[in-house]
Short mmCIF file of C-alpha atoms (C1' of nucleotides) in Angstrom, two decimals:
data_model
loop_
_atom_site.label_atom_id
_atom_site.label_comp_id
_atom_site.label_asym_id
_atom_site.label_seq_id
_atom_site.Cartn_x
_atom_site.Cartn_y
_atom_site.Cartn_z
CA MET A 1 31.20 -10.10 -6.85
CA LYS A 2 28.56 -11.41 -4.51
CA GLU A 3 30.48 -9.84 -1.66
CA ASP A 4 30.49 -6.48 -3.39
CA THR A 5 26.77 -6.30 -3.67
CA PHE A 6 26.43 -7.43 -0.12
CA SER A 7 28.90 -5.03 1.44
CA MET A 8 27.27 -2.26 -0.52
CA LYS A 9 23.90 -3.24 0.79
CA ILE A 10 24.86 -3.20 4.42
CA ASN A 11 25.74 0.45 4.08
CA GLU A 12 22.49 1.11 2.31
CA TYR A 13 19.22 1.55 4.10
CA LEU A 14 17.39 -1.72 4.60
CA PRO A 15 13.72 -1.54 5.60
CA LEU A 16 12.69 -3.60 8.59
CA ARG A 17 10.30 -5.59 6.43
CA ASP A 18 13.24 -6.94 4.42
CA ILE A 19 15.18 -7.88 7.51
CA VAL A 20 12.12 -9.63 8.87
CA PHE A 21 11.56 -11.34 5.52
CA GLN A 22 15.09 -12.71 5.41
CA THR A 23 14.97 -13.73 9.04
CA LEU A 24 11.70 -15.61 8.73
CA ARG A 25 12.70 -17.15 5.42
CA LYS A 26 15.87 -18.55 6.87
CA ALA A 27 14.04 -19.79 9.94
CA ILE A 28 11.56 -21.66 7.76
CA LEU A 29 14.15 -23.15 5.42
CA THR A 30 16.39 -24.37 8.21
CA GLY A 31 13.41 -25.87 9.97
CA GLU A 32 13.66 -23.57 12.96
CA LEU A 33 10.08 -22.71 12.24
CA GLU A 34 8.35 -26.01 11.66
CA PRO A 35 5.74 -26.71 9.00
CA GLY A 36 2.28 -26.07 10.27
CA GLU A 37 3.54 -23.64 12.89
CA ARG A 38 1.46 -20.49 13.07
CA LEU A 39 3.10 -17.16 12.43
CA MET A 40 1.41 -14.83 14.84
CA GLU A 41 2.09 -11.23 14.12
CA ILE A 42 2.10 -9.80 17.62
CA GLN A 43 4.18 -12.62 19.01
CA LEU A 44 6.74 -12.42 16.19
CA GLY A 45 6.77 -8.66 16.49
CA GLU A 46 7.66 -8.88 20.17
CA LYS A 47 10.34 -11.46 19.47
CA LEU A 48 11.96 -9.36 16.77
CA GLY A 49 11.27 -6.04 18.42
CA VAL A 50 9.17 -4.54 15.64
CA SER A 51 5.53 -3.76 15.10
CA ARG A 52 3.04 -5.81 13.13
CA THR A 53 3.42 -3.80 9.94
CA PRO A 54 6.87 -5.06 8.83
CA ILE A 55 5.92 -8.56 9.95
CA ARG A 56 2.82 -8.54 7.81
CA GLU A 57 4.66 -7.21 4.78
CA ALA A 58 7.31 -9.89 5.14
CA ILE A 59 4.60 -12.52 5.35
CA ARG A 60 3.09 -11.28 2.08
CA LYS A 61 6.35 -12.10 0.33
CA LEU A 62 6.69 -15.47 1.98
CA GLU A 63 3.12 -16.16 0.90
CA LEU A 64 3.93 -15.48 -2.75
CA GLU A 65 7.03 -17.63 -2.48
CA GLY A 66 4.89 -20.47 -1.19
CA LEU A 67 6.76 -20.82 2.10
CA VAL A 68 3.72 -19.87 4.13
CA VAL A 69 0.04 -20.41 3.45
CA MET A 70 -2.69 -18.05 4.50
CA VAL A 71 -5.80 -19.35 6.18
CA PRO A 72 -8.49 -16.69 5.80
CA ARG A 73 -8.97 -14.79 9.02
CA LYS A 74 -6.64 -17.20 10.77
CA GLY A 75 -3.39 -15.82 9.54
CA ALA A 76 -0.24 -17.42 8.25
CA GLN A 77 1.31 -20.76 8.91
CA VAL A 78 4.47 -22.39 7.66
CA ALA A 79 3.64 -24.45 4.59
CA HIS A 80 3.67 -28.19 4.79
CA PHE A 81 5.91 -29.88 2.29
CA THR A 82 4.85 -33.28 1.15
CA GLU A 83 7.08 -35.75 -0.60
CA LYS A 84 5.41 -34.74 -3.84
CA ASP A 85 6.21 -31.07 -3.28
CA ILE A 86 9.88 -31.91 -3.01
CA GLN A 87 9.75 -33.96 -6.20
CA ASP A 88 7.88 -31.18 -7.98
CA VAL A 89 10.44 -28.58 -6.96
CA LEU A 90 13.36 -30.74 -7.96
CA GLU A 91 11.79 -31.71 -11.26
CA VAL A 92 11.54 -28.03 -12.15
CA ARG A 93 14.97 -27.31 -10.80
CA ALA A 94 16.46 -30.06 -12.92
CA ALA A 95 15.05 -28.38 -16.02
CA LEU A 96 16.38 -24.99 -14.96
CA GLU A 97 19.80 -26.38 -14.12
CA ALA A 98 19.93 -28.00 -17.53
CA LEU A 99 19.02 -24.72 -19.17
CA ALA A 100 21.59 -22.87 -17.09
CA ALA A 101 24.29 -25.36 -17.99
CA LYS A 102 23.47 -25.06 -21.67
CA ILE A 103 23.64 -21.27 -21.65
CA ALA A 104 26.68 -21.23 -19.38
CA CYS A 105 28.53 -23.37 -21.91
CA LYS A 106 28.46 -20.42 -24.25
CA ARG A 107 29.28 -17.74 -21.74
CA MET A 108 31.60 -19.01 -19.03
CA ASP A 109 35.04 -17.49 -18.85
CA ASP A 110 38.24 -18.50 -17.07
CA ARG A 111 37.29 -16.57 -14.01
CA SER A 112 34.05 -18.51 -13.66
CA PHE A 113 35.80 -21.82 -14.21
CA LEU A 114 38.20 -20.98 -11.40
CA LYS A 115 35.28 -20.14 -9.16
CA LEU A 116 33.78 -23.54 -9.86
CA GLN A 117 37.09 -25.23 -9.18
CA LEU A 118 37.39 -23.30 -5.92
CA ALA A 119 33.89 -24.19 -4.82
CA ILE A 120 34.62 -27.86 -5.47
CA THR A 121 37.88 -27.73 -3.54
CA GLU A 122 36.38 -25.95 -0.57
CA TYR A 123 33.54 -28.42 -0.63
CA ASP A 124 36.07 -31.23 -0.33
CA TYR A 125 37.78 -29.63 2.64
CA ALA A 126 34.45 -29.15 4.35
CA ALA A 127 33.54 -32.75 3.57
CA LYS A 128 36.73 -33.96 5.28
CA GLU A 129 35.75 -31.99 8.36
CA LYS A 130 32.17 -33.19 8.06
CA ASP A 131 31.13 -29.55 8.19
CA ILE A 132 27.71 -29.97 6.63
CA GLU A 133 26.70 -26.32 6.64
CA THR A 134 29.83 -25.30 4.74
CA MET A 135 29.33 -28.17 2.33
CA ILE A 136 25.85 -26.93 1.51
CA GLU A 137 27.20 -23.42 1.20
CA LYS A 138 29.86 -24.48 -1.28
CA ASP A 139 27.42 -26.63 -3.18
CA VAL A 140 25.12 -23.62 -3.52
CA GLU A 141 28.11 -21.52 -4.58
CA PHE A 142 28.94 -23.98 -7.33
CA HIS A 143 25.45 -23.89 -8.78
CA GLU A 144 25.12 -20.16 -8.25
CA THR A 145 28.26 -19.57 -10.28
CA ILE A 146 26.78 -21.43 -13.20
CA PHE A 147 23.50 -19.55 -13.00
CA ASN A 148 25.25 -16.21 -12.73
CA ALA A 149 27.29 -17.05 -15.81
CA THR A 150 24.10 -17.32 -17.86
CA GLN A 151 23.49 -13.59 -17.38
CA ASN A 152 19.80 -14.39 -17.56
CA ASP A 153 18.31 -12.39 -14.71
CA LYS A 154 14.97 -14.16 -14.68
CA LEU A 155 16.68 -17.52 -14.54
CA ILE A 156 18.85 -16.35 -11.66
CA GLN A 157 15.80 -15.02 -9.86
CA LEU A 158 13.97 -18.34 -10.12
CA PHE A 159 17.05 -20.24 -9.00
CA ASN A 160 17.21 -18.06 -5.90
CA ASN A 161 13.63 -18.96 -5.23
CA LEU A 162 14.13 -22.70 -5.60
CA ARG A 163 17.61 -23.30 -4.35
CA GLU A 164 17.13 -23.59 -0.64
CA GLN A 165 13.68 -25.07 -0.55
CA VAL A 166 15.11 -28.45 0.32
CA HIS A 167 17.73 -27.12 2.72
CA ARG A 168 16.73 -29.16 5.71
CA TYR A 169 16.85 -32.44 3.82
CA ARG A 170 20.24 -31.80 2.39
CA ILE A 171 21.65 -31.35 5.85
CA ALA A 172 20.49 -34.81 6.64
CA TYR A 173 21.43 -36.68 3.53
CA LEU A 174 24.85 -35.07 3.09
CA LYS A 175 25.88 -36.57 6.39
CA ASN A 176 26.08 -39.74 4.43
CA ALA A 177 29.68 -39.85 3.19
CA GLY A 178 28.76 -41.77 0.05
CA GLU A 179 26.38 -39.05 -1.06
CA SER A 180 28.95 -36.32 -0.65
CA GLU A 181 31.43 -38.30 -2.73
CA LEU A 182 28.88 -38.54 -5.49
CA VAL A 183 28.19 -34.80 -5.38
CA HIS A 184 31.90 -34.19 -5.85
CA LYS A 185 32.11 -36.48 -8.86
CA GLU A 186 29.10 -34.95 -10.56
CA HIS A 187 30.37 -31.45 -9.99
CA MET A 188 33.70 -32.39 -11.55
CA ALA A 189 31.99 -33.96 -14.52
CA LEU A 190 29.86 -30.89 -15.05
CA LEU A 191 32.85 -28.59 -14.83
CA GLU A 192 34.62 -30.63 -17.49
CA ALA A 193 31.63 -30.55 -19.78
CA LEU A 194 31.39 -26.80 -19.37
CA GLN A 195 35.07 -26.37 -20.18
CA GLU A 196 34.65 -28.54 -23.25
CA ARG A 197 31.68 -26.31 -24.21
CA ASP A 198 29.71 -29.49 -24.73
CA GLU A 199 26.15 -28.19 -24.38
CA LYS A 200 24.32 -31.49 -24.71
CA LEU A 201 26.56 -33.20 -22.19
CA ALA A 202 26.47 -30.33 -19.69
CA GLU A 203 22.69 -30.19 -19.90
CA GLU A 204 22.47 -33.89 -19.31
CA ILE A 205 24.84 -33.98 -16.36
CA ALA A 206 23.18 -30.98 -14.72
CA ALA A 207 19.72 -32.53 -14.93
CA LYS A 208 21.02 -35.90 -13.80
CA HIS A 209 22.75 -34.26 -10.85
CA ILE A 210 19.48 -32.89 -9.52
CA GLN A 211 17.73 -36.18 -10.15
CA THR A 212 20.41 -37.91 -8.10
CA GLN A 213 19.79 -35.45 -5.33
CA CYS A 214 16.07 -36.08 -5.56
CA VAL A 215 16.53 -39.82 -5.27
CA SER A 216 18.86 -39.40 -2.29
CA ILE A 217 16.45 -37.15 -0.48
CA MET A 218 13.58 -39.51 -1.15
CA ARG A 219 15.57 -42.42 0.18
CA PHE A 220 16.44 -40.39 3.25
CA ILE A 221 12.81 -39.48 3.85
CA LYS A 222 11.67 -43.05 3.35
CA ASN A 223 14.18 -44.22 5.96
CA LYS A 224 13.15 -41.53 8.34
CA THR A 225 9.44 -42.14 8.06
CA GLN A 226 10.11 -45.81 8.53
CA ARG A 227 12.15 -45.21 11.66
CA ILE A 228 9.54 -42.87 12.97
CA SER A 229 6.72 -45.29 12.37
CA GLU A 230 8.77 -47.94 14.09
CA GLU A 231 9.04 -45.65 17.05
CA SER A 232 5.29 -45.21 16.56
CA LYS A 233 5.62 -41.45 16.53
CA GLN A 234 2.70 -39.83 14.85
CA ARG A 235 4.21 -36.65 13.54
CA ARG A 236 5.04 -36.06 9.90
CA PHE A 237 8.50 -36.77 8.60
CA PHE A 238 9.80 -33.27 9.36
CA MET B 1 -12.61 -26.84 -13.55
CA LYS B 2 -11.08 -23.41 -13.53
CA GLU B 3 -14.60 -22.03 -13.25
CA ASP B 4 -15.34 -24.23 -10.26
CA THR B 5 -12.47 -22.93 -8.23
CA PHE B 6 -13.38 -19.42 -9.21
CA SER B 7 -17.06 -19.62 -8.38
CA MET B 8 -16.08 -21.13 -5.08
CA LYS B 9 -13.69 -18.33 -4.40
CA ILE B 10 -16.16 -15.56 -5.01
CA ASN B 11 -18.24 -16.95 -2.18
CA GLU B 12 -15.18 -17.16 -0.01
CA TYR B 13 -13.77 -14.21 1.81
CA LEU B 14 -11.16 -12.35 -0.21
CA PRO B 15 -8.98 -9.86 1.66
CA LEU B 16 -8.73 -6.40 0.15
CA ARG B 17 -4.99 -6.86 -0.30
CA ASP B 18 -5.61 -9.71 -2.73
CA ILE B 19 -8.14 -7.71 -4.71
CA VAL B 20 -5.70 -4.82 -4.86
CA PHE B 21 -2.90 -7.19 -5.85
CA GLN B 22 -4.87 -8.63 -8.75
CA THR B 23 -6.08 -5.21 -9.84
CA LEU B 24 -2.62 -3.67 -9.87
CA ARG B 25 -1.08 -6.75 -11.48
CA LYS B 26 -3.52 -6.66 -14.32
CA ALA B 27 -3.08 -2.93 -14.76
CA ILE B 28 0.67 -3.38 -15.05
CA LEU B 29 0.53 -6.32 -17.43
CA THR B 30 -1.95 -4.68 -19.77
CA GLY B 31 0.10 -1.51 -19.78
CA GLU B 32 -2.57 0.58 -18.09
CA LEU B 33 0.10 1.40 -15.56
CA GLU B 34 3.16 2.28 -17.58
CA PRO B 35 6.71 1.25 -16.77
CA GLY B 36 8.41 3.82 -14.60
CA GLU B 37 5.12 5.10 -13.26
CA ARG B 38 5.17 5.64 -9.52
CA LEU B 39 2.75 3.74 -7.35
CA MET B 40 1.80 6.21 -4.66
CA GLU B 41 0.00 4.60 -1.80
CA ILE B 42 -2.33 7.38 -0.79
CA GLN B 43 -3.29 8.17 -4.36
CA LEU B 44 -3.93 4.51 -5.21
CA GLY B 45 -5.81 4.09 -1.97
CA GLU B 46 -8.15 6.93 -2.84
CA LYS B 47 -8.65 5.57 -6.33
CA LEU B 48 -9.52 2.09 -5.10
CA GLY B 49 -11.31 3.24 -1.98
CA VAL B 50 -9.05 1.52 0.52
CA SER B 51 -6.41 2.53 3.00
CA ARG B 52 -2.67 2.31 2.56
CA THR B 53 -2.33 -1.01 4.33
CA PRO B 54 -3.82 -3.30 1.67
CA ILE B 55 -2.06 -1.27 -1.02
CA ARG B 56 1.29 -1.74 0.64
CA GLU B 57 0.77 -5.46 1.11
CA ALA B 58 -0.18 -5.87 -2.53
CA ILE B 59 2.95 -3.97 -3.53
CA ARG B 60 5.10 -6.36 -1.49
CA LYS B 61 3.87 -9.22 -3.65
CA LEU B 62 4.34 -7.33 -6.88
CA GLU B 63 7.84 -6.54 -5.69
CA LEU B 64 8.69 -10.20 -5.23
CA GLU B 65 7.21 -10.98 -8.62
CA GLY B 66 9.46 -8.38 -10.17
CA LEU B 67 6.64 -6.30 -11.62
CA VAL B 68 7.51 -3.31 -9.46
CA VAL B 69 10.83 -2.15 -8.13
CA MET B 70 11.33 -0.41 -4.84
CA VAL B 71 13.45 2.71 -4.63
CA PRO B 72 14.54 3.13 -1.01
CA ARG B 73 12.48 5.81 0.69
CA LYS B 74 10.92 6.72 -2.64
CA GLY B 75 8.45 3.89 -2.88
CA ALA B 76 7.40 1.64 -5.69
CA GLN B 77 7.40 2.11 -9.40
CA VAL B 78 6.38 -0.12 -12.26
CA ALA B 79 9.40 -2.06 -13.46
CA HIS B 80 10.96 -1.23 -16.76
CA PHE B 81 11.26 -4.11 -19.16
CA THR B 82 14.14 -4.03 -21.54
CA GLU B 83 14.43 -6.14 -24.64
CA LYS B 84 16.78 -8.39 -22.71
CA ASP B 85 14.24 -8.91 -19.95
CA ILE B 86 11.74 -10.21 -22.46
CA GLN B 87 14.30 -12.55 -23.96
CA ASP B 88 15.30 -13.77 -20.52
CA VAL B 89 11.72 -14.49 -19.54
CA LEU B 90 10.98 -16.31 -22.77
CA GLU B 91 14.18 -18.32 -22.62
CA VAL B 92 13.13 -19.62 -19.22
CA ARG B 93 9.57 -20.12 -20.34
CA ALA B 94 10.72 -22.16 -23.31
CA ALA B 95 12.51 -24.54 -20.95
CA LEU B 96 9.48 -24.82 -18.69
CA GLU B 97 7.12 -25.38 -21.63
CA ALA B 98 9.40 -28.13 -22.86
CA LEU B 99 9.38 -29.74 -19.43
CA ALA B 100 5.61 -29.40 -19.20
CA ALA B 101 5.14 -30.97 -22.62
CA LYS B 102 7.37 -33.87 -21.69
CA ILE B 103 5.53 -34.61 -18.47
CA ALA B 104 2.13 -33.99 -20.06
CA CYS B 105 2.93 -36.67 -22.64
CA LYS B 106 2.75 -39.20 -19.88
CA ARG B 107 -0.27 -37.85 -18.09
CA MET B 108 -2.74 -36.29 -20.52
CA ASP B 109 -6.10 -37.98 -20.84
CA ASP B 110 -8.90 -37.69 -23.40
CA ARG B 111 -10.54 -34.92 -21.47
CA SER B 112 -7.39 -32.80 -21.63
CA PHE B 113 -6.93 -33.49 -25.33
CA LEU B 114 -10.46 -32.26 -25.95
CA LYS B 115 -9.73 -29.13 -23.98
CA LEU B 116 -6.71 -28.47 -26.16
CA GLN B 117 -8.78 -29.06 -29.27
CA LEU B 118 -11.43 -26.70 -27.99
CA ALA B 119 -8.92 -23.99 -27.15
CA ILE B 120 -7.49 -24.23 -30.65
CA THR B 121 -10.92 -24.04 -32.24
CA GLU B 122 -12.04 -21.09 -30.19
CA TYR B 123 -8.75 -19.42 -30.97
CA ASP B 124 -9.52 -19.81 -34.67
CA TYR B 125 -12.96 -18.26 -34.30
CA ALA B 126 -11.49 -15.34 -32.41
CA ALA B 127 -8.80 -14.99 -35.07
CA LYS B 128 -11.47 -14.72 -37.78
CA GLU B 129 -13.10 -11.92 -35.81
CA LYS B 130 -9.73 -10.35 -35.13
CA ASP B 131 -10.66 -10.44 -31.44
CA ILE B 132 -7.16 -10.16 -30.05
CA GLU B 133 -8.05 -10.34 -26.36
CA THR B 134 -9.94 -13.59 -26.85
CA MET B 135 -7.12 -14.98 -28.95
CA ILE B 136 -4.67 -14.33 -26.13
CA GLU B 137 -7.11 -15.84 -23.68
CA LYS B 138 -7.46 -19.02 -25.71
CA ASP B 139 -3.74 -19.21 -26.28
CA VAL B 140 -3.21 -19.00 -22.52
CA GLU B 141 -5.90 -21.64 -22.04
CA PHE B 142 -4.09 -23.98 -24.40
CA HIS B 143 -0.81 -23.70 -22.54
CA GLU B 144 -2.51 -23.74 -19.16
CA THR B 145 -4.16 -27.05 -20.00
CA ILE B 146 -0.81 -28.60 -20.71
CA PHE B 147 0.70 -27.28 -17.50
CA ASN B 148 -2.24 -28.43 -15.44
CA ALA B 149 -1.91 -31.88 -16.94
CA THR B 150 1.58 -32.19 -15.50
CA GLN B 151 0.13 -32.16 -11.98
CA ASN B 152 3.36 -30.51 -10.90
CA ASP B 153 2.21 -27.70 -8.64
CA LYS B 154 5.50 -25.87 -8.58
CA LEU B 155 5.67 -25.90 -12.36
CA ILE B 156 2.13 -24.59 -12.57
CA GLN B 157 2.95 -21.86 -10.07
CA LEU B 158 5.95 -20.68 -12.07
CA PHE B 159 3.95 -20.74 -15.28
CA ASN B 160 1.37 -18.51 -13.67
CA ASN B 161 4.15 -16.14 -12.78
CA LEU B 162 5.63 -16.03 -16.27
CA ARG B 163 2.69 -16.39 -18.57
CA GLU B 164 1.39 -12.88 -18.83
CA GLN B 165 4.61 -10.99 -18.50
CA VAL B 166 4.64 -10.28 -22.20
CA HIS B 167 0.93 -9.60 -22.47
CA ARG B 168 1.15 -6.17 -24.01
CA TYR B 169 3.47 -7.30 -26.77
CA ARG B 170 1.32 -10.19 -27.75
CA ILE B 171 -1.60 -7.89 -28.29
CA ALA B 172 0.48 -6.05 -30.81
CA TYR B 173 2.09 -8.87 -32.70
CA LEU B 174 -0.99 -11.08 -32.89
CA LYS B 175 -2.66 -8.40 -34.95
CA ASN B 176 -0.42 -9.64 -37.67
CA ALA B 177 -2.51 -12.33 -39.40
CA GLY B 178 0.57 -14.32 -40.41
CA GLU B 179 1.66 -14.70 -36.82
CA SER B 180 -1.71 -15.97 -35.68
CA GLU B 181 -1.69 -18.57 -38.45
CA LEU B 182 1.67 -19.78 -37.23
CA VAL B 183 0.43 -20.03 -33.65
CA HIS B 184 -2.41 -22.24 -34.86
CA LYS B 185 -0.09 -24.56 -36.75
CA GLU B 186 2.30 -24.95 -33.85
CA HIS B 187 -0.52 -25.66 -31.43
CA MET B 188 -1.85 -28.35 -33.74
CA ALA B 189 1.58 -29.90 -34.08
CA LEU B 190 2.05 -29.93 -30.33
CA LEU B 191 -1.36 -31.50 -29.77
CA GLU B 192 -0.49 -34.27 -32.22
CA ALA B 193 2.84 -34.93 -30.55
CA LEU B 194 1.11 -35.13 -27.18
CA GLN B 195 -1.46 -37.56 -28.52
CA GLU B 196 1.31 -39.69 -30.00
CA ARG B 197 2.98 -39.58 -26.56
CA ASP B 198 6.16 -38.59 -28.35
CA GLU B 199 8.07 -36.91 -25.53
CA LYS B 200 11.09 -35.79 -27.50
CA LEU B 201 8.99 -34.28 -30.25
CA ALA B 202 6.56 -32.57 -27.87
CA GLU B 203 9.44 -31.08 -25.92
CA GLU B 204 11.01 -29.81 -29.09
CA ILE B 205 7.84 -28.28 -30.52
CA ALA B 206 6.94 -26.62 -27.21
CA ALA B 207 10.35 -24.97 -26.89
CA LYS B 208 10.34 -23.97 -30.53
CA HIS B 209 6.89 -22.46 -30.17
CA ILE B 210 8.10 -20.06 -27.49
CA GLN B 211 11.21 -19.24 -29.47
CA THR B 212 9.01 -18.35 -32.42
CA GLN B 213 7.02 -16.09 -30.17
CA CYS B 214 10.21 -14.49 -28.91
CA VAL B 215 11.42 -13.80 -32.43
CA SER B 216 8.06 -12.31 -33.40
CA ILE B 217 7.97 -10.03 -30.40
CA MET B 218 11.54 -8.91 -31.03
CA ARG B 219 10.74 -8.13 -34.63
CA PHE B 220 7.69 -6.20 -33.50
CA ILE B 221 9.70 -4.20 -31.00
CA LYS B 222 12.42 -3.50 -33.53
CA ASN B 223 9.83 -2.14 -35.96
CA LYS B 224 8.24 -0.07 -33.28
CA THR B 225 11.46 1.45 -31.99
CA GLN B 226 12.42 2.23 -35.54
CA ARG B 227 9.11 3.95 -36.23
CA ILE B 228 9.41 5.85 -33.02
CA SER B 229 12.92 6.99 -33.70
CA GLU B 230 11.80 8.08 -37.14
CA GLU B 231 9.16 10.15 -35.47
CA SER B 232 12.00 11.25 -33.22
CA LYS B 233 10.06 10.42 -30.13
CA GLN B 234 12.32 9.97 -27.17
CA ARG B 235 10.33 7.59 -25.01
CA ARG B 236 11.14 3.91 -24.63
CA PHE B 237 9.44 1.35 -26.80
CA PHE B 238 6.53 0.84 -24.43
"C1'" DA C 1 19.90 38.12 -9.93
"C1'" DA C 2 22.34 34.13 -8.12
"C1'" DG C 3 23.39 31.25 -4.60
"C1'" DA C 4 22.88 29.53 0.00
"C1'" DT C 5 19.95 28.42 3.65
"C1'" DA C 6 15.35 27.85 5.92
"C1'" DT C 7 10.86 26.11 5.41
"C1'" DT C 8 7.27 23.62 3.69
"C1'" DT C 9 5.44 19.73 1.40
"C1'" DT C 10 5.01 15.14 -0.04
"C1'" DG C 11 5.29 10.53 0.67
"C1'" DT C 12 7.31 6.57 2.67
"C1'" DG C 13 8.36 3.58 6.96
"C1'" DT C 14 6.67 2.12 11.21
"C1'" DA C 15 3.57 1.95 15.05
"C1'" DT C 16 -0.78 1.90 16.93
"C1'" DA C 17 -5.84 1.98 17.13
"C1'" DC C 18 -10.20 0.20 15.86
"C1'" DA C 19 -13.37 -3.37 13.76
"C1'" DC C 20 -14.71 -7.78 13.31
"C1'" DT C 21 -14.51 -12.86 13.30
"C1'" DA C 22 -13.90 -17.20 15.16
"C1'" DA C 23 -12.54 -19.92 18.62
"C1'" DA C 24 -12.42 -20.70 23.53
"C1'" DT C 25 -14.40 -20.42 27.85
"C1'" DG C 26 -17.92 -20.37 31.15
"C1'" DC C 27 -22.51 -20.81 32.65
"C1'" DA C 28 -27.00 -22.56 32.82
"C1'" DT C 29 -30.26 -25.98 31.67
"C1'" DT C 30 -31.72 -30.57 31.13
"C1'" DA D 1 -22.43 -35.24 32.54
"C1'" DA D 2 -23.71 -33.41 28.20
"C1'" DT D 3 -25.63 -29.87 25.43
"C1'" DG D 4 -26.90 -25.25 24.17
"C1'" DC D 5 -26.18 -20.46 24.60
"C1'" DA D 6 -23.83 -16.19 26.22
"C1'" DT D 7 -19.44 -14.04 27.06
"C1'" DT D 8 -14.83 -13.39 26.65
"C1'" DT D 9 -10.60 -13.52 24.32
"C1'" DA D 10 -7.13 -13.83 20.85
"C1'" DG D 11 -5.81 -12.59 16.58
"C1'" DT D 12 -6.44 -11.01 12.00
"C1'" DG D 13 -7.94 -7.19 8.62
"C1'" DT D 14 -8.06 -2.45 7.86
"C1'" DA D 15 -7.50 2.35 8.93
"C1'" DT D 16 -5.10 5.97 10.87
"C1'" DA D 17 -1.41 8.42 13.37
"C1'" DC D 18 3.24 9.62 13.98
"C1'" DA D 19 8.23 9.93 12.60
"C1'" DC D 20 11.42 10.92 9.35
"C1'" DA D 21 13.75 11.72 4.88
"C1'" DA D 22 14.02 13.86 0.49
"C1'" DA D 23 12.54 17.00 -2.64
"C1'" DA D 24 10.45 21.31 -3.67
"C1'" DT D 25 9.70 25.91 -2.59
"C1'" DA D 26 10.47 30.10 -0.40
"C1'" DT D 27 13.40 33.42 1.91
"C1'" DC D 28 17.42 35.80 2.85
"C1'" DT D 29 21.96 37.48 1.81
"C1'" DT D 30 25.30 39.36 -1.07
#
DNA sequence: AAGATATTTTGTGTATACACTAAATGCATT
DNA sequence: AATGCATTTAGTGTATACACAAAATATCTT
């Protein structure tokens, strides 16, 4: 289903601005472009082989998404994320995941349940191989399946906005085997609740799941900042 | 507080693109620009006295917000909102309002409570005068105060995105005196719950309040479509 | 007159040019 | 050497120019 839309799109015409948007977005979320880094239009244009116009239009979208901040007459720079920003995002996401789980309870069908099961299984395989990127991918797939099942387009849109905002932290904390075990267990529990059509329980597990993630990420950051301060490095924790 | 930031901003430099963005956004939300209407860059540029560049950049933001849709090589047009879209938006908003109420329970201070009280009172005055625009304004102010109290910037950002999406319907259904009475009662109930720091109750009332609004708007639309079909007009219900 | 094929028009998508600001650099003065 | 001022430079903000596609119109053929 996702593949369909995608393979259709590659045949369709895609404006440069959208390609640039996706490229920059990914670069920011993976940390390739670091927070605070300036996005200079001419330089980026040369790198990507396009003029300033598509670059600027892509930046406008990133600005609205909050991934870049504009300094008047100084242009764009990658937004800094503080610890609080991460907590804020995850607090909202927890509420949206709970809502999604509640609605999904009513609307999920066998096909969706199998998708969830598949995502969990593939996650496990990836975990055995310690293939972090695939693990994240399958984790996203799991949550995406639930959101898609809600058939609430606005909810899906907001999820797409929030889902990868903590990408770079998840890479780090999922390396911890214990964390990835926990993710598995919570996914299984949520799947069961959904199959039982137990709205209250599903809501609760979904919210708890994100809170767990938040706690893990915070612990990871705390460790990292500590290590960094021990090494007396002055830069921020990312 | 809101005024401070604003009066600061008017002294600051504001790029044309942002002025255009706000102008177009308002025009769409109030219905001045009708759904389906094409946004032609040159035409808009002449109207607003600017070139295509700021127009295009404003459109990129509206695109991400979902207020306009892009047709490849045909440009932008104001997005159509179906009945389902409204329900989707309000379903999400209900969840966010509930979250905001819960957090606000912990963080609201006397100053914020007075703001809520003031918003309610001014709403009542406006209701007596049947000044719909002011009523909407004060209603927004009430909810805004709660969201601001959460101190969760992401939550506030999303609220700003969702809050006015149903603007044109509220104008219509608030004309109904019964509805505006109900709004008053629910606001009072929510204020009390917040003052009691009763998280569960506040959450519940906040969500219910939006659901009430959703039902009212749906009823209004149903009536309107019915009237229109009786008049055998073919256009959509907005 | 109907249909097929040029032709024109309109409007987007992208690139480039111009205007202006702010920071950086250099130079002179003390 | 430090400070103040002029000059340059780098980069954004805005306008315009060019390229191209799609739709609309006109023209030709039968």
